[in-house]
CSV table of C-alpha atoms in Angstrom, one decimal:
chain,number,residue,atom,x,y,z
A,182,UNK,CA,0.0,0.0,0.0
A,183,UNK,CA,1.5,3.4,-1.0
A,184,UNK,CA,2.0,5.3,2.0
A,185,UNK,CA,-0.3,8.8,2.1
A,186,UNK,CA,2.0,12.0,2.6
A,187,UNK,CA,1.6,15.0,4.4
A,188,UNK,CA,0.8,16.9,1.2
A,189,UNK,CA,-1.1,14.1,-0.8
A,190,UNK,CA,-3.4,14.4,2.7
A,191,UNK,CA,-4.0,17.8,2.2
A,192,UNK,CA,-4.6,18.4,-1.2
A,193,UNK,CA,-8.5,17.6,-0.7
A,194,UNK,CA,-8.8,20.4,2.5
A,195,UNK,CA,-7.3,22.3,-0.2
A,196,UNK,CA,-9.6,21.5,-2.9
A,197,UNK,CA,-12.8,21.7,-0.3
A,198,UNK,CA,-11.9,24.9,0.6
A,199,UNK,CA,-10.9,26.6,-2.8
A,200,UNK,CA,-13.6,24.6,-4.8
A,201,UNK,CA,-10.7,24.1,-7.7
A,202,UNK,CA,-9.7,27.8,-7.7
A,203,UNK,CA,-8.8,30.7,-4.7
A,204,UNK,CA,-11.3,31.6,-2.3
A,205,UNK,CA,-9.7,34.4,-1.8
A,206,UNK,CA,-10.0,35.8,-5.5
A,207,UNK,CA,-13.2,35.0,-5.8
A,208,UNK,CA,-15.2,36.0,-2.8
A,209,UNK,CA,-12.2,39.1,-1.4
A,210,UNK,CA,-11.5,41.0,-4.5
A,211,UNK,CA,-8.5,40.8,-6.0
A,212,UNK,CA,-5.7,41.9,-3.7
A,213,UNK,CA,-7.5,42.3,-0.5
A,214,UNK,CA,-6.2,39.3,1.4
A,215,UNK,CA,-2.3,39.4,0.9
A,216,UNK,CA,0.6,36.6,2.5
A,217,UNK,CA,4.1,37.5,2.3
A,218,UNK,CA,6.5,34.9,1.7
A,219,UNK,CA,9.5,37.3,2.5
A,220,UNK,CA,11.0,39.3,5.1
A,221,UNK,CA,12.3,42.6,2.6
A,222,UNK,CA,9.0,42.8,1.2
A,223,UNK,CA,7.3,41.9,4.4
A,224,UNK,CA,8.7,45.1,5.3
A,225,UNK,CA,7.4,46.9,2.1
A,226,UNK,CA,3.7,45.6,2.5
A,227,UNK,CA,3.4,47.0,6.3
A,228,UNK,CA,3.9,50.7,4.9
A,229,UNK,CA,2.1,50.4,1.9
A,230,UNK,CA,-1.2,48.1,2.9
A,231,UNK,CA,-3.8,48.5,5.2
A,232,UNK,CA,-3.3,46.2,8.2
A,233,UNK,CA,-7.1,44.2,7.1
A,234,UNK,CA,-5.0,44.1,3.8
A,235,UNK,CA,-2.6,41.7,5.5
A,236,UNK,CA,-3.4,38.0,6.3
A,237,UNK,CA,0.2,36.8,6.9
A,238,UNK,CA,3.9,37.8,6.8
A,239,UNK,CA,6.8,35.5,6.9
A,240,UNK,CA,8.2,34.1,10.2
A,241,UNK,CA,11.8,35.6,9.4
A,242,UNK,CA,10.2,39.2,10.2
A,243,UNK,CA,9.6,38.0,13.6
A,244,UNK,CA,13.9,37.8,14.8
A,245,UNK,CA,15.1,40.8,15.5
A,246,UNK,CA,18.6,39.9,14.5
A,247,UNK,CA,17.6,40.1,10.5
A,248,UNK,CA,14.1,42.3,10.4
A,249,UNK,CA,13.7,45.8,10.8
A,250,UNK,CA,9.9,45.5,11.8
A,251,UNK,CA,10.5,42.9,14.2
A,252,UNK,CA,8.1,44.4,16.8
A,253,UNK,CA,5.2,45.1,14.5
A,254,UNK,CA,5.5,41.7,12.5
A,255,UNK,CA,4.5,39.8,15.6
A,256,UNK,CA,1.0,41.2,15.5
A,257,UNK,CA,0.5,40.1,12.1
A,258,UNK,CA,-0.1,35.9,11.8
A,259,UNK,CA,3.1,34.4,10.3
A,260,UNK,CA,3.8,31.6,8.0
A,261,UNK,CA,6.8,29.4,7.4
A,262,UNK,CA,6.6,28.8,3.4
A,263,UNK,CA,4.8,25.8,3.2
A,264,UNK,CA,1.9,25.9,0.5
A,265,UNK,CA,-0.5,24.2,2.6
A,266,UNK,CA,-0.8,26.5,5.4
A,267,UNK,CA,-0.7,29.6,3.2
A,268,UNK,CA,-3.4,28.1,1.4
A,269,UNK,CA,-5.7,28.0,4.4
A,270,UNK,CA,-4.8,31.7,5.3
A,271,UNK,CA,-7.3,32.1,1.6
A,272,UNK,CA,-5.1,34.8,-0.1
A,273,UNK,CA,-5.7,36.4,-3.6
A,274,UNK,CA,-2.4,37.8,-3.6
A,275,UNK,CA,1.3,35.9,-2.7
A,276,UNK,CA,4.2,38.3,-2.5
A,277,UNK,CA,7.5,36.0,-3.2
A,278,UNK,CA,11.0,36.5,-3.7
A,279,UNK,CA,13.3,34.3,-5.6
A,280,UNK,CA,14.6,32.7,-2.1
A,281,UNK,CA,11.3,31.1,-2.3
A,282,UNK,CA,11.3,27.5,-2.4
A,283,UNK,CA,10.3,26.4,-6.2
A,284,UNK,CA,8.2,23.6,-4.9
A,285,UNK,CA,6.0,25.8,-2.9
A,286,UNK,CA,5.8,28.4,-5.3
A,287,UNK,CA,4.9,25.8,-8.1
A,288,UNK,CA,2.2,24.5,-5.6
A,289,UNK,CA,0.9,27.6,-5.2
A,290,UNK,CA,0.4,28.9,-8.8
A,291,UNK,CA,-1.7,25.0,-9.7
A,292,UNK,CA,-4.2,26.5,-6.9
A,293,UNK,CA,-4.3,29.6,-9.3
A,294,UNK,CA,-3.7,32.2,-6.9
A,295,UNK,CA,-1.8,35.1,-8.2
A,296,UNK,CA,1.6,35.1,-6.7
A,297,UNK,CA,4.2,37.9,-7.6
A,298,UNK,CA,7.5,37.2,-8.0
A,299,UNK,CA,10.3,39.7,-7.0
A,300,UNK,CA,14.1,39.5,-7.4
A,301,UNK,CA,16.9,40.6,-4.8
A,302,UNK,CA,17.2,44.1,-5.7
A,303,UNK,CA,21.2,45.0,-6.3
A,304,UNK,CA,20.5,48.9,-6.5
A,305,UNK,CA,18.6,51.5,-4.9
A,306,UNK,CA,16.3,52.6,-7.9
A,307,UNK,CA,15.6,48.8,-8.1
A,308,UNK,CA,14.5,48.7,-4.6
A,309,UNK,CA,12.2,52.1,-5.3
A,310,UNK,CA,10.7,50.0,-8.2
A,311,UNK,CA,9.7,47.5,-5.9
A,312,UNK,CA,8.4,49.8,-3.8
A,313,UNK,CA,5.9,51.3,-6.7
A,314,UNK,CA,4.9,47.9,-7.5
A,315,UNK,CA,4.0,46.4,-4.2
A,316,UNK,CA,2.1,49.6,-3.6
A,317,UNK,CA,0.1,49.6,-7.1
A,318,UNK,CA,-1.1,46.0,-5.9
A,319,UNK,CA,-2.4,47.1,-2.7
A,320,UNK,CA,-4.2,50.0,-4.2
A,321,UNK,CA,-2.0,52.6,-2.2
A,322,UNK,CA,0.1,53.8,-5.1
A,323,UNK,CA,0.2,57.0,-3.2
A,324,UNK,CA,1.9,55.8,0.3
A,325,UNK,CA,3.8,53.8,-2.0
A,326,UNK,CA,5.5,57.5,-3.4
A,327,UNK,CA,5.9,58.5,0.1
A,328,UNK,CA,8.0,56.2,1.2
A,329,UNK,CA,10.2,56.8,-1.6
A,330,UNK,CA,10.3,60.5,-0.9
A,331,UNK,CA,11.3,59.3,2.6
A,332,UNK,CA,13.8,56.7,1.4
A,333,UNK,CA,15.5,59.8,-1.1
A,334,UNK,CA,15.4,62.4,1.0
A,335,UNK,CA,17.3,60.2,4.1
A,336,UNK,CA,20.0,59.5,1.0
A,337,UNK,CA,20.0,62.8,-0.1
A,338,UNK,CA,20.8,64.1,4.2
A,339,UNK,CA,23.4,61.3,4.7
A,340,UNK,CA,25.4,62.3,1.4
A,341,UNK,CA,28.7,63.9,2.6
A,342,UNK,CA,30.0,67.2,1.6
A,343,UNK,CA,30.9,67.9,-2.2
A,344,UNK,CA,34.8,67.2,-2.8
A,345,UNK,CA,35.3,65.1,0.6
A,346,UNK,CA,37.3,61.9,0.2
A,347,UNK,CA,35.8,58.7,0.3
A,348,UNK,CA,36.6,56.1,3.3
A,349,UNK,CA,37.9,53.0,3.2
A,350,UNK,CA,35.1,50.9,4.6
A,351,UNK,CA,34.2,47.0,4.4
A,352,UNK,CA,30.9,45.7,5.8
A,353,UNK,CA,32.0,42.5,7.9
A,354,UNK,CA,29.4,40.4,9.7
A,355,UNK,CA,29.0,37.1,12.0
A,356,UNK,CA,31.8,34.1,10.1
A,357,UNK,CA,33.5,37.2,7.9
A,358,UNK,CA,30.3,37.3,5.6
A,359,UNK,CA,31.1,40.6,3.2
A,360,UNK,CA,29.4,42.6,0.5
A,361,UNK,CA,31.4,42.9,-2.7
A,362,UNK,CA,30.2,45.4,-5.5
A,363,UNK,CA,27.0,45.2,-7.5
A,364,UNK,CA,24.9,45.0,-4.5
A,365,UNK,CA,22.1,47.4,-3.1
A,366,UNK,CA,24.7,48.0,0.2
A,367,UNK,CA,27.4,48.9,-1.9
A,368,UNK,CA,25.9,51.7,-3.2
A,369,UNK,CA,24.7,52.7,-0.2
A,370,UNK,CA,28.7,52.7,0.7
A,371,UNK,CA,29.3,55.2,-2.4
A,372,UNK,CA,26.0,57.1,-1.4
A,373,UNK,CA,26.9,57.7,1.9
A,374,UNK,CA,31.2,58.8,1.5
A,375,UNK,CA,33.0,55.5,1.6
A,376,UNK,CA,34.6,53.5,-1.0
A,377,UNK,CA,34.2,50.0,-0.8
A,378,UNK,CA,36.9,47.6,-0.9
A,379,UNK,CA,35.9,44.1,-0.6
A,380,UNK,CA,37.2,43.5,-4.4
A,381,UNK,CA,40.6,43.7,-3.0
A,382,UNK,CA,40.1,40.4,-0.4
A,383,UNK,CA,38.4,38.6,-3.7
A,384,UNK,CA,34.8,39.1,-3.0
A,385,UNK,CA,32.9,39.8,-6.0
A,386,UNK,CA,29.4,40.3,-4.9
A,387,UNK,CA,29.3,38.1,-1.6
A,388,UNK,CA,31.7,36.3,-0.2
A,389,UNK,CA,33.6,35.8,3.1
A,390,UNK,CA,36.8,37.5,4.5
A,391,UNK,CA,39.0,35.9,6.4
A,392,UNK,CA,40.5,37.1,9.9
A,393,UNK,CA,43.9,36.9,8.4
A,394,UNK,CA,43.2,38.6,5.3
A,395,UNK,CA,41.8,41.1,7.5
A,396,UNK,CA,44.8,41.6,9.7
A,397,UNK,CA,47.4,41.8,6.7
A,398,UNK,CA,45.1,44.9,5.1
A,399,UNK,CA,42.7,46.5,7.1
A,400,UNK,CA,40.3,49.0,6.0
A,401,UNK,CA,39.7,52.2,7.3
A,402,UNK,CA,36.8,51.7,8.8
A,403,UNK,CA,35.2,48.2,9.3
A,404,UNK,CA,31.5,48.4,9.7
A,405,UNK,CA,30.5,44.8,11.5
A,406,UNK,CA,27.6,43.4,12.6
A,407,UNK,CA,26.1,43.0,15.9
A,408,UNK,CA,26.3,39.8,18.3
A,409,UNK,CA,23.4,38.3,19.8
A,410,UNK,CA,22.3,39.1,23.2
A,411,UNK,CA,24.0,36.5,26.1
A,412,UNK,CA,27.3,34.2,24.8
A,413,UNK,CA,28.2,35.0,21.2
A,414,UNK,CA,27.4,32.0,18.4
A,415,UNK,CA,30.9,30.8,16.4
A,416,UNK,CA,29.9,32.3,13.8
A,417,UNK,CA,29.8,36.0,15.6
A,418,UNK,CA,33.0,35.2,17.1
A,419,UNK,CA,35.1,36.6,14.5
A,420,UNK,CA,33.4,39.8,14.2
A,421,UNK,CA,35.1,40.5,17.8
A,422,UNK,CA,37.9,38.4,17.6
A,423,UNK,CA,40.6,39.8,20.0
A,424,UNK,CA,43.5,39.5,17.3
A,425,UNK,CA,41.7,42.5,15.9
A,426,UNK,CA,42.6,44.8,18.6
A,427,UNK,CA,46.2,44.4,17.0
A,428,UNK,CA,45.4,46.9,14.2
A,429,UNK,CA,43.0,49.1,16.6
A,430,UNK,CA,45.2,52.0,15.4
A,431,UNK,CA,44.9,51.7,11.3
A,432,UNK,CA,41.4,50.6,11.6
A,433,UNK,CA,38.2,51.9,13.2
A,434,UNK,CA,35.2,50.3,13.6
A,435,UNK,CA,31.7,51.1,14.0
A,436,UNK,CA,28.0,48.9,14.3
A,437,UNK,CA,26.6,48.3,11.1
A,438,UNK,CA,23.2,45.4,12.4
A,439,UNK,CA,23.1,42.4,10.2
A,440,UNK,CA,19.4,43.1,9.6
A,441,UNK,CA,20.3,46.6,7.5
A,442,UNK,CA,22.3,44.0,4.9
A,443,UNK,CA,20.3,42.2,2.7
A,444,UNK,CA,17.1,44.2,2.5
A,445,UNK,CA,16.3,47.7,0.5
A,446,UNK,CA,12.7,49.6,1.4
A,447,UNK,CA,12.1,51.2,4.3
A,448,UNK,CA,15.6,50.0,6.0
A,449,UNK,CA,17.4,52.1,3.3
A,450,UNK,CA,16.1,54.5,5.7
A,451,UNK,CA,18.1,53.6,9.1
A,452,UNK,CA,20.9,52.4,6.6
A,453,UNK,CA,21.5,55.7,5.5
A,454,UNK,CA,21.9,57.4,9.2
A,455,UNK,CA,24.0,54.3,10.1
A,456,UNK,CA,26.6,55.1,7.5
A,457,UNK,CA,26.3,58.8,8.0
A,458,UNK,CA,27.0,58.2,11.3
A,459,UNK,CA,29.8,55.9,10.9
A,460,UNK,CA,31.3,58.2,8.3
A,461,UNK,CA,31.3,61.5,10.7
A,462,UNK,CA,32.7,59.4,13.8
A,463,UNK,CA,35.5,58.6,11.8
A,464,UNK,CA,36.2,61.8,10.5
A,465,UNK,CA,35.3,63.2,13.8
A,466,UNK,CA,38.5,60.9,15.2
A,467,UNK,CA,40.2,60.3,11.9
């Protein structure tokens, strides 16, 4: 006898409840009952949406480590990817990024509900696209163009004076994890006054930098990521390894959060102080 599985089981509940198509499509409107399937545009959809707009966002916006709306995602129901329980939340609109899981995504789109596919954006005009977007399906095209006068204008206050040098800066998180060029947070580097200079430790667009590496060539300013609260994990060891204290004196350093690193939106917001920040302290003490 072939043994039932999880999803073969579920598949009926599935059917029952969308009568072969979405519920949600049918009987909401289109774009009234939205699930996010990922933490940057989680973070998006809270600004642009109403809140009755919202019927889950993904579990990842819940760890304050790596979300910016850490705090306000925990109201909101939450959902770990799996096509059967984002099925029962009904929606008539998926918001997915290409992290998400081709099965699931594949599951969801035989069900026929909408779902929106969005890439990792690798520059800030790409990120204000997305933006746009997210807010023309909601219906809110107009809170949609705030936030990107928000998002510019925090850019536009961070920039540094006309003619200043750049700094030397490299973004190094937990297990030496670094952004090369070509990605959103390098041109928030350029944006903000600093040049950045992963290329010259190999990393093209990610990769990791070792503690040696590191030590041989520092750069001016290394911008690394927070530890977790309590006993740090191995891979957050690094970041505050005490062999760095040995260049102290050619190298500054200042906080830049993991959870500012991988997302654009309404973080490109708080990255933008960050650096500015970071960038005055050091020529504060420079």
């Amino acid at each position: 006898m072939t043994p039932i599985t999880r999803r073969a089981a579920f598949a009926p509940t599935v059917l029952a409840i969308c009568g072969g198509r979405a519920l949600g499509v049918v009987r909401r409107g289109l774009h009234e009952h939205i699930v996010s399937l990922n933490p940057c545009l989680d973070a998006i959809l809270v600004e642009v949406a109403d809140r009755r707009q919202i019927a889950a966002l993904s579990h990842y916006s819940r760890q304050p480590q790596g979300s910016t709306i850490a705090a306000l995602a925990r109201t909101f129901p939450q959902t770990y990817e799996s096509a059967e329980e984002v099925m029962l939340l009904r929606p008539d609109l998926i918001l997915a990024s290409s992290h998400t899981a081709p099965a699931t995504r594949g599951a969801l789109e035989r069900f026929g509900v909408p779902v929106e596919g969005f890439d990792v954006p690798a520059s800030v005009d790409e990120s204000l696209k997305q933006i746009e977007r997210i807010a023309v399906l909601v219906g809110h095209l107009e809170r949609g163009r705030a936030l990107i006068a928000r998002i510019n204008a925090a850019i536009s206050a961070a920039a540094p004076p006309p003619g200043r040098k750049p700094v030397e800066a490299l973004v190094f998180q937990p297990q030496g994890f670094a952004a090369g060029d070509g990605t959103l947070i390098a041109e928030m580097l350029k944006r903000t006054g600093f040049v950045n200079v992963a290329a010259r430790y190999g990393i093209v667009q990610w990769g990791n930098v070792s503690l040696e590496r590191l030590l041989a060539d520092p750069p001016q300013i290394l911008l690394a990521g927070e530890t977790s609260p309590g006993a740090p994990t191995w891979a957050e060891r690094i970041v505050n390894h005490p062999a760095l204290k040995a260049v102290a004196g050619r190298m500054q350093r200042a906080v830049f959060p993991e959870r500012l690193l991988y997302c654009g939106g309404s973080s490109l917001i708080q990255t933008a102080q960050v650096l500015s920040d970071a960038r005055r302290r050091f020529e504060a003490h420079g």
